[in-house]
PDB file of C-alpha atoms in Angstrom:
ATOM      1  CA  MET A 121     116.803  22.854  53.104  1.00 68.00           C
ATOM      2  CA  MET A 122     119.982  20.939  52.306  1.00 68.00           C
ATOM      3  CA  LEU A 123     120.715  22.995  49.215  1.00 72.00           C
ATOM      4  CA  GLU A 124     120.606  26.291  51.084  1.00 74.00           C
ATOM      5  CA  LYS A 125     122.888  24.886  53.786  1.00 77.00           C
ATOM      6  CA  GLY A 126     125.328  23.583  51.184  1.00 76.00           C
ATOM      7  CA  LEU A 127     125.132  19.990  52.387  1.00 80.00           C
ATOM      8  CA  ILE A 128     125.629  17.833  49.328  1.00 86.00           C
ATOM      9  CA  ASN A 129     125.356  14.565  51.276  1.00 84.00           C
ATOM     10  CA  GLY A 130     121.745  15.423  52.037  1.00 85.00           C
ATOM     11  CA  ILE A 131     120.998  15.784  48.325  1.00 86.00           C
ATOM     12  CA  VAL A 132     122.881  12.852  46.790  1.00 88.00           C
ATOM     13  CA  ASP A 133     121.352   9.370  46.935  1.00 87.00           C
ATOM     14  CA  GLN A 134     122.374   7.826  50.263  1.00 88.00           C
ATOM     15  CA  ARG A 135     122.909   4.463  48.581  1.00 90.00           C
ATOM     16  CA  LEU A 136     126.147   5.914  47.208  1.00 86.00           C
ATOM     17  CA  GLN A 137     127.383   5.965  50.829  1.00 86.00           C
ATOM     18  CA  GLY A 138     129.465   9.074  50.213  1.00 84.00           C
ATOM     19  CA  ASN A 139     131.242   7.469  47.263  1.00 86.00           C
ATOM     20  CA  PHE A 140     130.883  10.291  44.722  1.00 85.00           C
ATOM     21  CA  HIS A 141     132.838  13.236  43.359  1.00 84.00           C
ATOM     22  CA  VAL A 142     131.691  16.334  45.238  1.00 85.00           C
ATOM     23  CA  ASN A 143     132.355  18.852  42.467  1.00 86.00           C
ATOM     24  CA  SER A 144     130.483  16.735  39.940  1.00 86.00           C
ATOM     25  CA  ALA A 145     127.535  16.432  42.312  1.00 88.00           C
ATOM     26  CA  TRP A 146     127.379  20.211  42.804  1.00 89.00           C
ATOM     27  CA  LYS A 147     127.622  20.746  39.054  1.00 90.00           C
ATOM     28  CA  ALA A 148     124.680  18.361  38.549  1.00 90.00           C
ATOM     29  CA  VAL A 149     122.705  20.359  41.140  1.00 90.00           C
ATOM     30  CA  GLU A 150     123.553  23.575  39.291  1.00 92.00           C
ATOM     31  CA  ILE A 151     122.395  22.058  36.000  1.00 94.00           C
ATOM     32  CA  ALA A 152     119.148  20.850  37.578  1.00 93.00           C
ATOM     33  CA  LEU A 153     118.418  24.277  39.046  1.00 92.00           C
ATOM     34  CA  ASN A 154     118.994  25.920  35.679  1.00 94.00           C
ATOM     35  CA  CYS A 155     116.581  23.430  34.081  1.00 96.00           C
ATOM     36  CA  VAL A 156     113.732  24.465  36.373  1.00 95.00           C
ATOM     37  CA  SER A 157     114.174  28.211  36.001  1.00 93.00           C
ATOM     38  CA  SER A 158     110.860  30.037  35.753  1.00 94.00           C
ATOM     39  CA  SER A 159     112.231  31.943  32.759  1.00 93.00           C
ATOM     40  CA  SER A 160     112.520  29.808  29.631  1.00 92.00           C
ATOM     41  CA  ALA A 161     115.302  32.080  28.383  1.00 93.00           C
ATOM     42  CA  GLU A 162     117.434  31.023  31.361  1.00 92.00           C
ATOM     43  CA  ARG A 163     116.826  27.285  30.873  1.00 95.00           C
ATOM     44  CA  PRO A 164     119.517  25.352  29.003  1.00 95.00           C
ATOM     45  CA  THR A 165     118.772  23.343  25.884  1.00 96.00           C
ATOM     46  CA  MET A 166     118.916  19.562  26.139  1.00 96.00           C
ATOM     47  CA  SER A 167     122.166  19.660  24.153  1.00 96.00           C
ATOM     48  CA  GLN A 168     123.649  22.005  26.744  1.00 95.00           C
ATOM     49  CA  VAL A 169     122.437  19.762  29.570  1.00 96.00           C
ATOM     50  CA  VAL A 170     123.982  16.687  27.950  1.00 95.00           C
ATOM     51  CA  GLY A 171     127.252  18.552  27.390  1.00 94.00           C
ATOM     52  CA  GLU A 172     127.369  19.748  30.992  1.00 93.00           C
ATOM     53  CA  LEU A 173     126.572  16.275  32.352  1.00 92.00           C
ATOM     54  CA  LYS A 174     129.298  14.773  30.173  1.00 92.00           C
ATOM     55  CA  GLY A 175     131.640  17.348  31.687  1.00 88.00           C
ATOM     56  CA  CYS A 176     130.620  16.176  35.169  1.00 84.00           C
ATOM     57  CA  LEU A 177     131.378  12.605  34.208  1.00 85.00           C
ATOM     58  CA  GLU A 178     134.767  13.535  32.770  1.00 84.00           C
ATOM     59  CA  ALA A 179     135.680  15.535  35.882  1.00 78.00           C
ATOM     60  CA  MET A 180     134.729  12.555  37.991  1.00 76.00           C
ATOM     61  CA  LYS A 181     136.900  10.219  35.909  1.00 78.00           C
ATOM     62  CA  VAL A 182     139.903  12.557  36.050  1.00 76.00           C
ATOM     63  CA  GLY A 183     139.844  13.664  39.666  1.00 64.00           C
ATOM     64  CA  TYR A 184     137.766  11.097  41.496  1.00 55.00           C
ATOM     65  CA  GLY A 185     140.208  10.259  44.261  1.00 51.00           C
ATOM     66  CA  SER A 186     141.029  13.827  45.233  1.00 50.00           C
ATOM     67  CA  GLU A 187     137.692  15.285  46.295  1.00 47.00           C
ATOM     68  CA  ASN A 188     135.227  12.580  47.157  1.00 47.00           C
ATOM     69  CA  LYS A 189     133.862  11.958  50.639  1.00 47.00           C
ATOM     70  CA  SER A 190     135.987  14.675  52.278  1.00 40.00           C
ATOM     71  CA  GLU A 191     134.081  17.774  51.205  1.00 46.00           C
ATOM     72  CA  ASP A 192     130.452  18.465  52.025  1.00 43.00           C
ATOM     73  CA  SER A 193     130.298  22.165  51.298  1.00 41.00           C
ATOM     74  CA  ILE A 194     128.785  24.238  48.550  1.00 40.00           C
ATOM     75  CA  GLU A 195     132.109  26.080  48.539  1.00 42.00           C
ATOM     76  CA  ALA A 196     133.535  23.147  46.580  1.00 43.00           C
ATOM     77  CA  ILE A 197     132.228  24.585  43.307  1.00 42.00           C
ATOM     78  CA  PRO A 198     130.997  28.047  42.403  1.00 43.00           C
ATOM     79  CA  LEU A 199     127.373  28.003  41.312  1.00 44.00           C
ATOM     80  CA  ASN A 200     126.191  29.717  38.180  1.00 48.00           C
ATOM     81  CA  PRO A 201     124.747  33.164  38.993  1.00 42.00           C
ATOM     82  CA  LEU A 202     121.558  32.146  37.172  1.00 45.00           C
ATOM     83  CA  THR A 203     120.797  29.652  39.934  1.00 45.00           C
ATOM     84  CA  HIS A 204     120.829  32.249  42.685  1.00 44.00           C
ATOM     85  CA  GLY A 205     117.370  33.434  43.577  1.00 46.00           C
ATOM     86  CA  ILE A 206     115.594  30.569  41.840  1.00 44.00           C
ATOM     87  CA  ASP A 207     112.741  29.231  43.922  1.00 48.00           C
ATOM     88  CA  THR A 208     113.499  25.549  44.436  1.00 46.00           C
ATOM     89  CA  GLN A 209     110.195  24.742  46.134  1.00 47.00           C
ATOM     90  CA  PRO A 210     107.737  22.477  44.281  1.00 45.00           C
ATOM     91  CA  LEU A 211     105.193  24.345  42.185  1.00 47.00           C
ATOM     92  CA  ALA A 212     102.398  21.858  42.893  1.00 48.00           C
ATOM     93  CA  SER A 213     100.790  21.662  46.302  1.00 43.00           C
TER      94      SER A 213
END
């Protein structure tokens, strides 16, 4: 799985052709993983999600030229400890 390997280019829409801010993309992945936590107590509220996504957008606006295209590693941004151990496989078969 791309997520486990830390390959952000395999997760982000290929139509972007690598033209995205790596840290913002990893933050969006972190937010998404928190949203699908099996424990409702660990899931963020919609207000928190909106706030976090706005933060991603701001980070992209501020530092876009410095870290796009060149990094493809999960090391680019530390993930929230809540996301570790979350089963990312689909629940439906």
